[in-house]
mmCIF file of C-alpha atoms in Angstrom:
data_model
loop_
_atom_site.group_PDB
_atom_site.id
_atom_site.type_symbol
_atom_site.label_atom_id
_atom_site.label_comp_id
_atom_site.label_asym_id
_atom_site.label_seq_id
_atom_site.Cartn_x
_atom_site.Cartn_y
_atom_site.Cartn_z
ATOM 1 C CA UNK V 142 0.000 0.000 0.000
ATOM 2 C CA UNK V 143 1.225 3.508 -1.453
ATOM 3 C CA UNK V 144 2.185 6.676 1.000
ATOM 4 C CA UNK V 145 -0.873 8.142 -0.471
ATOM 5 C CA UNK V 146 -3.576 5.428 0.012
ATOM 6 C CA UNK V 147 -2.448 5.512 3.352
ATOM 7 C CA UNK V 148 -2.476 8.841 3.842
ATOM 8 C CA UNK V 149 -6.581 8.751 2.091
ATOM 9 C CA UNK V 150 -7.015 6.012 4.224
ATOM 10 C CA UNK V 151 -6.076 8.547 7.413
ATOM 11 C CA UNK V 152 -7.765 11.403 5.904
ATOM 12 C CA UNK V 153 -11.382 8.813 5.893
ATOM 13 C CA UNK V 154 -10.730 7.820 9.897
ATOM 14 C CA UNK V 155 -10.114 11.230 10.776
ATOM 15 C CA UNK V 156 -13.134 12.884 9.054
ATOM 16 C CA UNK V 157 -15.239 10.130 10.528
ATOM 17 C CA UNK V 158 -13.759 10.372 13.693
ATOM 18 C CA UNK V 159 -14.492 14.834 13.563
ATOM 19 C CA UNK V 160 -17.889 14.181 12.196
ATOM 20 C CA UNK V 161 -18.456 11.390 15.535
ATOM 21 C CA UNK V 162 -17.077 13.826 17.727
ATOM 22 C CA UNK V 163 -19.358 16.562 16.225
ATOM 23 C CA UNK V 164 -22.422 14.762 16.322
ATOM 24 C CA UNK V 165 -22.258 14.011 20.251
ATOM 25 C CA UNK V 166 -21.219 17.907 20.719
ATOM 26 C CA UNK V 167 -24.617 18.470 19.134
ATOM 27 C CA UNK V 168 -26.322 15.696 21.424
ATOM 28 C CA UNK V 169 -25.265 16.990 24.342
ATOM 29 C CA UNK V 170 -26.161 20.919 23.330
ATOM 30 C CA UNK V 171 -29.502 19.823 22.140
ATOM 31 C CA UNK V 172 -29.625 17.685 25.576
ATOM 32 C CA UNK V 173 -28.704 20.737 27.988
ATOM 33 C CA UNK V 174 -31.092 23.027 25.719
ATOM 34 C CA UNK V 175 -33.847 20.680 25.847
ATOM 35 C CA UNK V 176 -33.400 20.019 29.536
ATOM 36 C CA UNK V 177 -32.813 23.814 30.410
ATOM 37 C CA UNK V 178 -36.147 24.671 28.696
ATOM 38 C CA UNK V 179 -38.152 21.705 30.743
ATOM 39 C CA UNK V 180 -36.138 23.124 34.102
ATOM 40 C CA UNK V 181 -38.511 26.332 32.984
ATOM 41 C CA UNK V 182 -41.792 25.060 32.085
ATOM 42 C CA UNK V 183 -42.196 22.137 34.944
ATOM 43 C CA UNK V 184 -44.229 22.997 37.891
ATOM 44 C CA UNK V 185 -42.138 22.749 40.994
ATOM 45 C CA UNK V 186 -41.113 19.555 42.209
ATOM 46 C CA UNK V 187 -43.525 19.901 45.450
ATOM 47 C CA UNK V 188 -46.750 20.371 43.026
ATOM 48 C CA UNK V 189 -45.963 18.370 39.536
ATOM 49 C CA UNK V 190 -47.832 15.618 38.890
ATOM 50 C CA UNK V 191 -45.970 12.163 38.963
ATOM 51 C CA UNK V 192 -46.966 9.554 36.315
ATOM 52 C CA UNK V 193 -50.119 7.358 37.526
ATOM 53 C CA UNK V 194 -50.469 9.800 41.045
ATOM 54 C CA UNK V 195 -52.991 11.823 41.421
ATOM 55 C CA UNK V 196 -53.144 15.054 41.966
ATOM 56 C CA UNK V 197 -52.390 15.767 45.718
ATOM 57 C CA UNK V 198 -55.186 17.082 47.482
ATOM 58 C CA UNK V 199 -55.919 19.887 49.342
ATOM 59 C CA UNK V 200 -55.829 19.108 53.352
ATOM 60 C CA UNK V 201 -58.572 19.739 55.556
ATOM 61 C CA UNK V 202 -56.223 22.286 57.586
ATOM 62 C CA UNK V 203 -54.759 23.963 54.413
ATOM 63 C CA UNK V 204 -58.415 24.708 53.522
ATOM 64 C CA UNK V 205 -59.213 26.161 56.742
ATOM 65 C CA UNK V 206 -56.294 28.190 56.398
ATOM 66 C CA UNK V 207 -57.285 29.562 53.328
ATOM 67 C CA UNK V 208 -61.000 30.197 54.318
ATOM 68 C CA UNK V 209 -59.881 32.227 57.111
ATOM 69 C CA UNK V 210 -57.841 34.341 54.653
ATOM 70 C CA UNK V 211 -59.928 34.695 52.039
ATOM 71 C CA UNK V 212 -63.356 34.580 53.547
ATOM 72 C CA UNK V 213 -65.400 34.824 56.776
ATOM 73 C CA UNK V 214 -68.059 33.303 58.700
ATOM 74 C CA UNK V 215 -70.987 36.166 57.040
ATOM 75 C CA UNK V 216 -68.970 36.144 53.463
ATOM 76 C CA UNK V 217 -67.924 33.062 51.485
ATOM 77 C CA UNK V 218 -66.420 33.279 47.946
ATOM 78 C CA UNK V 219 -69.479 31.085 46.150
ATOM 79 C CA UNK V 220 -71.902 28.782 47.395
ATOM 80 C CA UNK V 221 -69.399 25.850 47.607
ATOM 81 C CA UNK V 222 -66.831 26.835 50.154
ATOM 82 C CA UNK V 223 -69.967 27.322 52.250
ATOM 83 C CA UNK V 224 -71.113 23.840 51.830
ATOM 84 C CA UNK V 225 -67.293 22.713 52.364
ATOM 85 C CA UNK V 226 -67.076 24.529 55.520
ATOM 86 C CA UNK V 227 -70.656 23.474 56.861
ATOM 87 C CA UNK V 228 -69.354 19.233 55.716
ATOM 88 C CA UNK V 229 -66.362 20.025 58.117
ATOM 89 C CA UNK V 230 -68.610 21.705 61.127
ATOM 90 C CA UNK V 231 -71.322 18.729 60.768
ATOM 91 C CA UNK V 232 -68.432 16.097 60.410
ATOM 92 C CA UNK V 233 -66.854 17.245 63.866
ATOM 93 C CA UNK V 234 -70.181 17.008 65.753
ATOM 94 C CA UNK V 235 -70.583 13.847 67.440
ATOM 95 C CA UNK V 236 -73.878 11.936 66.947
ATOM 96 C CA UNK V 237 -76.092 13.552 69.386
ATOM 97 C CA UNK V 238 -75.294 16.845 68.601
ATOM 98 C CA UNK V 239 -75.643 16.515 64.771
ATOM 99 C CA UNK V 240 -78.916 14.603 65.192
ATOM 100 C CA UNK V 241 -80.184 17.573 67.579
ATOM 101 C CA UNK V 242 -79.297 19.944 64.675
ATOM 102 C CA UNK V 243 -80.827 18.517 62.139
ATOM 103 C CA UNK V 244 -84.172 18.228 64.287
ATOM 104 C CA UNK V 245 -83.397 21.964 64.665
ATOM 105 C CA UNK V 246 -83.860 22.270 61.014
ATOM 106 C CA UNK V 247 -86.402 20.460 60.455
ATOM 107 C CA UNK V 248 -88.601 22.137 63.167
ATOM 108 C CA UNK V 249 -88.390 18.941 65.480
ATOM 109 C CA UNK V 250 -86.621 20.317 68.357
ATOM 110 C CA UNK V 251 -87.386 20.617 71.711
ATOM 111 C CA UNK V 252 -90.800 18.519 71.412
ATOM 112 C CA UNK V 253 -92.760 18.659 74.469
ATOM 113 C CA UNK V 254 -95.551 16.730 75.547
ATOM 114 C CA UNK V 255 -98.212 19.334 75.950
ATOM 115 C CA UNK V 256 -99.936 18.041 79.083
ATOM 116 C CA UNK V 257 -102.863 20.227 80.901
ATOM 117 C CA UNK V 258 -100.209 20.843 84.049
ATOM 118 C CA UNK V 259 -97.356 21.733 81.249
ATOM 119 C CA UNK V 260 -99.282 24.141 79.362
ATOM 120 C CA UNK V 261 -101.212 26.376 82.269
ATOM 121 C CA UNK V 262 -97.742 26.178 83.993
ATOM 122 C CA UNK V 263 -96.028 27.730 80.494
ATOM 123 C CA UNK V 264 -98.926 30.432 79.848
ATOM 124 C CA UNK V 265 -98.340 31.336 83.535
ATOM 125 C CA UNK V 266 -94.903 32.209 83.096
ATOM 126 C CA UNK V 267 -95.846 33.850 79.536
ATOM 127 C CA UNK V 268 -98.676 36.303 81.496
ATOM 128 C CA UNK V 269 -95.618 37.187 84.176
ATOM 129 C CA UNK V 270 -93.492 38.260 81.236
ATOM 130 C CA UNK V 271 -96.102 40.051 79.385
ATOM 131 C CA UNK V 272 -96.805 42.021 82.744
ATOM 132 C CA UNK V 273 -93.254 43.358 83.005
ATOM 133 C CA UNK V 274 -92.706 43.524 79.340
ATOM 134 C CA UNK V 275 -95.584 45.685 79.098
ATOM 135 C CA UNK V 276 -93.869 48.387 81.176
ATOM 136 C CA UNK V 277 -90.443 47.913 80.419
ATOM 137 C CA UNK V 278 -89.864 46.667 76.655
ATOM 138 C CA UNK V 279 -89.789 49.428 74.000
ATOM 139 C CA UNK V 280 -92.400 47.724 71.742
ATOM 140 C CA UNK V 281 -94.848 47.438 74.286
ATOM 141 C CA UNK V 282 -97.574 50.535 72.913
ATOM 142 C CA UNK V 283 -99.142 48.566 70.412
ATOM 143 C CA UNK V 284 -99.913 45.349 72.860
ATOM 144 C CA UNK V 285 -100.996 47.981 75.611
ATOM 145 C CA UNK V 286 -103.385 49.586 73.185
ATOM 146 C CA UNK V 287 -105.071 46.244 72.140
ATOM 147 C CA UNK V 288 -105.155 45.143 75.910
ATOM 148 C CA UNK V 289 -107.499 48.553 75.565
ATOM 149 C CA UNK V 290 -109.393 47.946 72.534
ATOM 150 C CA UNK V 291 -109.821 44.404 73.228
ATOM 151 C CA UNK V 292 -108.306 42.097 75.978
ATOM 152 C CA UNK V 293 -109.484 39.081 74.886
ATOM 153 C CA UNK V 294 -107.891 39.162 71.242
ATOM 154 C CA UNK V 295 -104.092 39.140 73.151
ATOM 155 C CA UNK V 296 -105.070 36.794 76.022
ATOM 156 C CA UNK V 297 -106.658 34.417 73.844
ATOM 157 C CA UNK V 298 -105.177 30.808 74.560
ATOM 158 C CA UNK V 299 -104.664 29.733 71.437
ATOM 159 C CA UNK V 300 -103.076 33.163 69.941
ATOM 160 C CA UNK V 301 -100.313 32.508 73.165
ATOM 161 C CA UNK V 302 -99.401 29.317 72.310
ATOM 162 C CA UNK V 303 -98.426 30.131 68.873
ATOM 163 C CA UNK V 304 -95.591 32.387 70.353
ATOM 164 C CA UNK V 305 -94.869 29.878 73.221
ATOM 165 C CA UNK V 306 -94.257 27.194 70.700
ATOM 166 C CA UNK V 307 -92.110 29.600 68.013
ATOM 167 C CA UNK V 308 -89.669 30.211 71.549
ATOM 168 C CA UNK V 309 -89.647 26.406 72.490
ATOM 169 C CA UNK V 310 -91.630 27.192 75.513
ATOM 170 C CA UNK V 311 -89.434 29.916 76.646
ATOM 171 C CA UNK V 312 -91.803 32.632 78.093
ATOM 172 C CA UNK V 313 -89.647 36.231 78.344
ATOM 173 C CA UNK V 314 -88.926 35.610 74.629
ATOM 174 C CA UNK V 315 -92.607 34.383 73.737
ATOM 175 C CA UNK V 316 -93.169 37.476 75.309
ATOM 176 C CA UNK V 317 -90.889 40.030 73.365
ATOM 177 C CA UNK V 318 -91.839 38.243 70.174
ATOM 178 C CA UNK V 319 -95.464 38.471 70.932
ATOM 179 C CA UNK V 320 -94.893 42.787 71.712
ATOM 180 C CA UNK V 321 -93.145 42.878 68.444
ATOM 181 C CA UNK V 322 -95.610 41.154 66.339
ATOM 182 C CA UNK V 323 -98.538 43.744 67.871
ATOM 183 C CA UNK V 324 -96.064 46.540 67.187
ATOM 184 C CA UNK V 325 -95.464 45.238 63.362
ATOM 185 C CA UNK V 326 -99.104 44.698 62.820
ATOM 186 C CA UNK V 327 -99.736 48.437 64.299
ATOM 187 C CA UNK V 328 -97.567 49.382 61.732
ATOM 188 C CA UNK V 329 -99.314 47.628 58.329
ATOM 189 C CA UNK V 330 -102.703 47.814 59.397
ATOM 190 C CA UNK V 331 -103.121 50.469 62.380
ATOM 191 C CA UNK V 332 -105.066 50.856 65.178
ATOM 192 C CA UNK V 333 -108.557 49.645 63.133
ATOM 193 C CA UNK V 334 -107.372 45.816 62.545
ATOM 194 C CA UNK V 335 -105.061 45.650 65.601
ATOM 195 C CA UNK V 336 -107.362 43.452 67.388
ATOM 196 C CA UNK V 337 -108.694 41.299 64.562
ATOM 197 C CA UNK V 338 -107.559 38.174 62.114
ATOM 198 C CA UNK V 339 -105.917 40.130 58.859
ATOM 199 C CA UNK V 340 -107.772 38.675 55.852
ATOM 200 C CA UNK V 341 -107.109 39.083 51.916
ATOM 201 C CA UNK V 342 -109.507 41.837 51.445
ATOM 202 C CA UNK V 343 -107.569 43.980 54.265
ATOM 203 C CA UNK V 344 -104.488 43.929 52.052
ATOM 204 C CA UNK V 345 -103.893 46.745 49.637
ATOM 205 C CA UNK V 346 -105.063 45.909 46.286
ATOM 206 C CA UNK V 347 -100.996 45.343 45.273
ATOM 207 C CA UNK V 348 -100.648 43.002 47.318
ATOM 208 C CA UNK V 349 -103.842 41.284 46.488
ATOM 209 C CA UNK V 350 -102.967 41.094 43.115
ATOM 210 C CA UNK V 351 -99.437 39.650 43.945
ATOM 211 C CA UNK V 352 -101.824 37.009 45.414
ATOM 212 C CA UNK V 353 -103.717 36.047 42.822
ATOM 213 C CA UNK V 354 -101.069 35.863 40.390
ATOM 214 C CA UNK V 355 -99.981 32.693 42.198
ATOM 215 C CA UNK V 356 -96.512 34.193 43.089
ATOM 216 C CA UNK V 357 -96.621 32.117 46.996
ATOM 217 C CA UNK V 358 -98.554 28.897 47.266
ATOM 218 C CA UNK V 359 -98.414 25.963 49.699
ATOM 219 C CA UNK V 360 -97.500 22.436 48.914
ATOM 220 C CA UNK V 361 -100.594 20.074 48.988
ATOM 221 C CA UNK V 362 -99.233 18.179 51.668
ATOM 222 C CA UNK V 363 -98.185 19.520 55.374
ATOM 223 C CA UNK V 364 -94.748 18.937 57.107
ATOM 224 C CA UNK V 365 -94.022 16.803 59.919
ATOM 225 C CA UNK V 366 -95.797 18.983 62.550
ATOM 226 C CA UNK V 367 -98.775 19.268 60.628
ATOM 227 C CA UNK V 368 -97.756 22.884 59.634
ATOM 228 C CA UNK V 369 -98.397 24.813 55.912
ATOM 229 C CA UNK V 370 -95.009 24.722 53.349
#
C-alpha cells in the first residue's frame, strides 16, 4: 500500500472520527437546551404531577387556612366553600349533637308533651313576662293599646301558644316576640285591625294582586308537625 492510500485512508478515519465527535457535541447541546427549557416550564417539584399519582389534594387544615384568609363566617367566595365549611362543622359534631341539629332544622326540636299541668304552667310564666314587658320593653304601645281595645284578642289561649311554641316554651322571649308582632301589625294595618284576624280583602289591592297571580302557594301536603309549606 502507497504513502498516499495511506495517507486517504487517514484522511477517511479522521473525518469520521471529527464528524463522531461533532455529532455528540450536538447531542449533548440539544440535551442541555432541551433540559434547560423543561427546568422552565415544569411545575415545581412539590406540586408536579408524577406519572399514575394523582393530583395531591388539598388538606382539611390547608383549607381552613385559606378560608380564614380569604373569607369569613358572614362572606364566602361562592356557594361551595360554604357547603365545604358546613361538611367540616357537621363532620366534627358527634352523633347527638348533629342529630339535635338537624331536628333543629327540620322544626323537630325541643318537642314537648303538651300536658294540661305543662301548658297552664307555660302560659303562667308567659302572662308574668307580658306584665313586666308591658312596662319595660320598648315595643310594648301597640300590645298595651289592644289590651285597651280588646283584651281578649291578646289573652286568647290559642293566639299565646303560637308564640310559646315559636320560643320552644321559653316565656320572656314568647313574650318580646309576641310585643313585636302587635307593634309590626300596628304598623301595616293600624289601630282599626289591631285586634282582629288580617284577611285578603284587608291587604292593599298590590298586594292582592301579587296574590292572585300565584306568586306564593303551599305544597298540597303539610310537614311533619302538621304545619303549611
Amino acid at each position: 500500500m502507497s504513502s498516499q492510500q495511506l495517507t486517504e485512508e487517514q484522511q477517511r478515519m479522521l473525518r469520521r472520527m471529527m464528524q463522531e465527535r461533532r455529532n455528540t457535541t450536538l447531542s449533548s447541546s440539544s440535551s442541555g437546551v432541551a433540559s434547560s427549557a423543561s427546568r422552565r416550564c415544569d411545575p415545581p417539584e412539590s406540586d408536579a404531577i408524577m406519572p399514575h399519582k394523582k393530583p395531591r389534594q388539598e388538606t382539611s387544615e390547608e383549607s381552613d387556612e385559606r378560608l380564614e384568609d380569604n373569607d369569613n363566617d358572614e362572606d364566602f367566595e361562592d356557594v361551595e366553600s360554604l357547603d365545604r365549611q358546613l361538611a367540616r362543622d357537621m363532620n366534627e359534631l358527634s352523633m347527638e349533637e348533629r342529630q339535635n341539629v338537624m331536628q333543629m332544622i327540620h322544626g323537630l326540636e325541643g318537642l314537648q308533651e303538651e300536658t294540661p299541668e305543662f301548658l297552664e304552667e307555660r302560659l303562667n310564666a308567659l302572662q308574668i313576662a307580658l306584665d313586666y314587658a308591658s312596662t319595660t320593653n320598648e315595643d310594648r304601645e301597640a300590645y298595651n293599646l289592644a289590651v285597651e281595645i280588646d283584651a281578649s284578642y291578646v289573652q286568647n289561649t290559642k293566639f299565646r301558644l303560637k308564640f310559646l311554641r315559636c320560643e320552644l316554651w321559653n316565656a320572656e322571649l314568647a313574650a318580646k316576640r309576641l310585643l313585636k308582632y302587635m307593634k309590626t301589625k300596628m304598623e301595616l294595618f293600624g289601630r282599626e285591625l289591631l285586634c282582629k284576624k288580617i284577611c285578603q280583602e284587608d291587604l292593599p289591592p298590590q298586594a292582592q294582586r301579587a296574590l292572585m297571580e300565584g306568586g306564593l302557594q303551599h305544597m298540597p301536603v303539610r310537614d311533619s308537625r302538621g304545619r303549611l309549606v
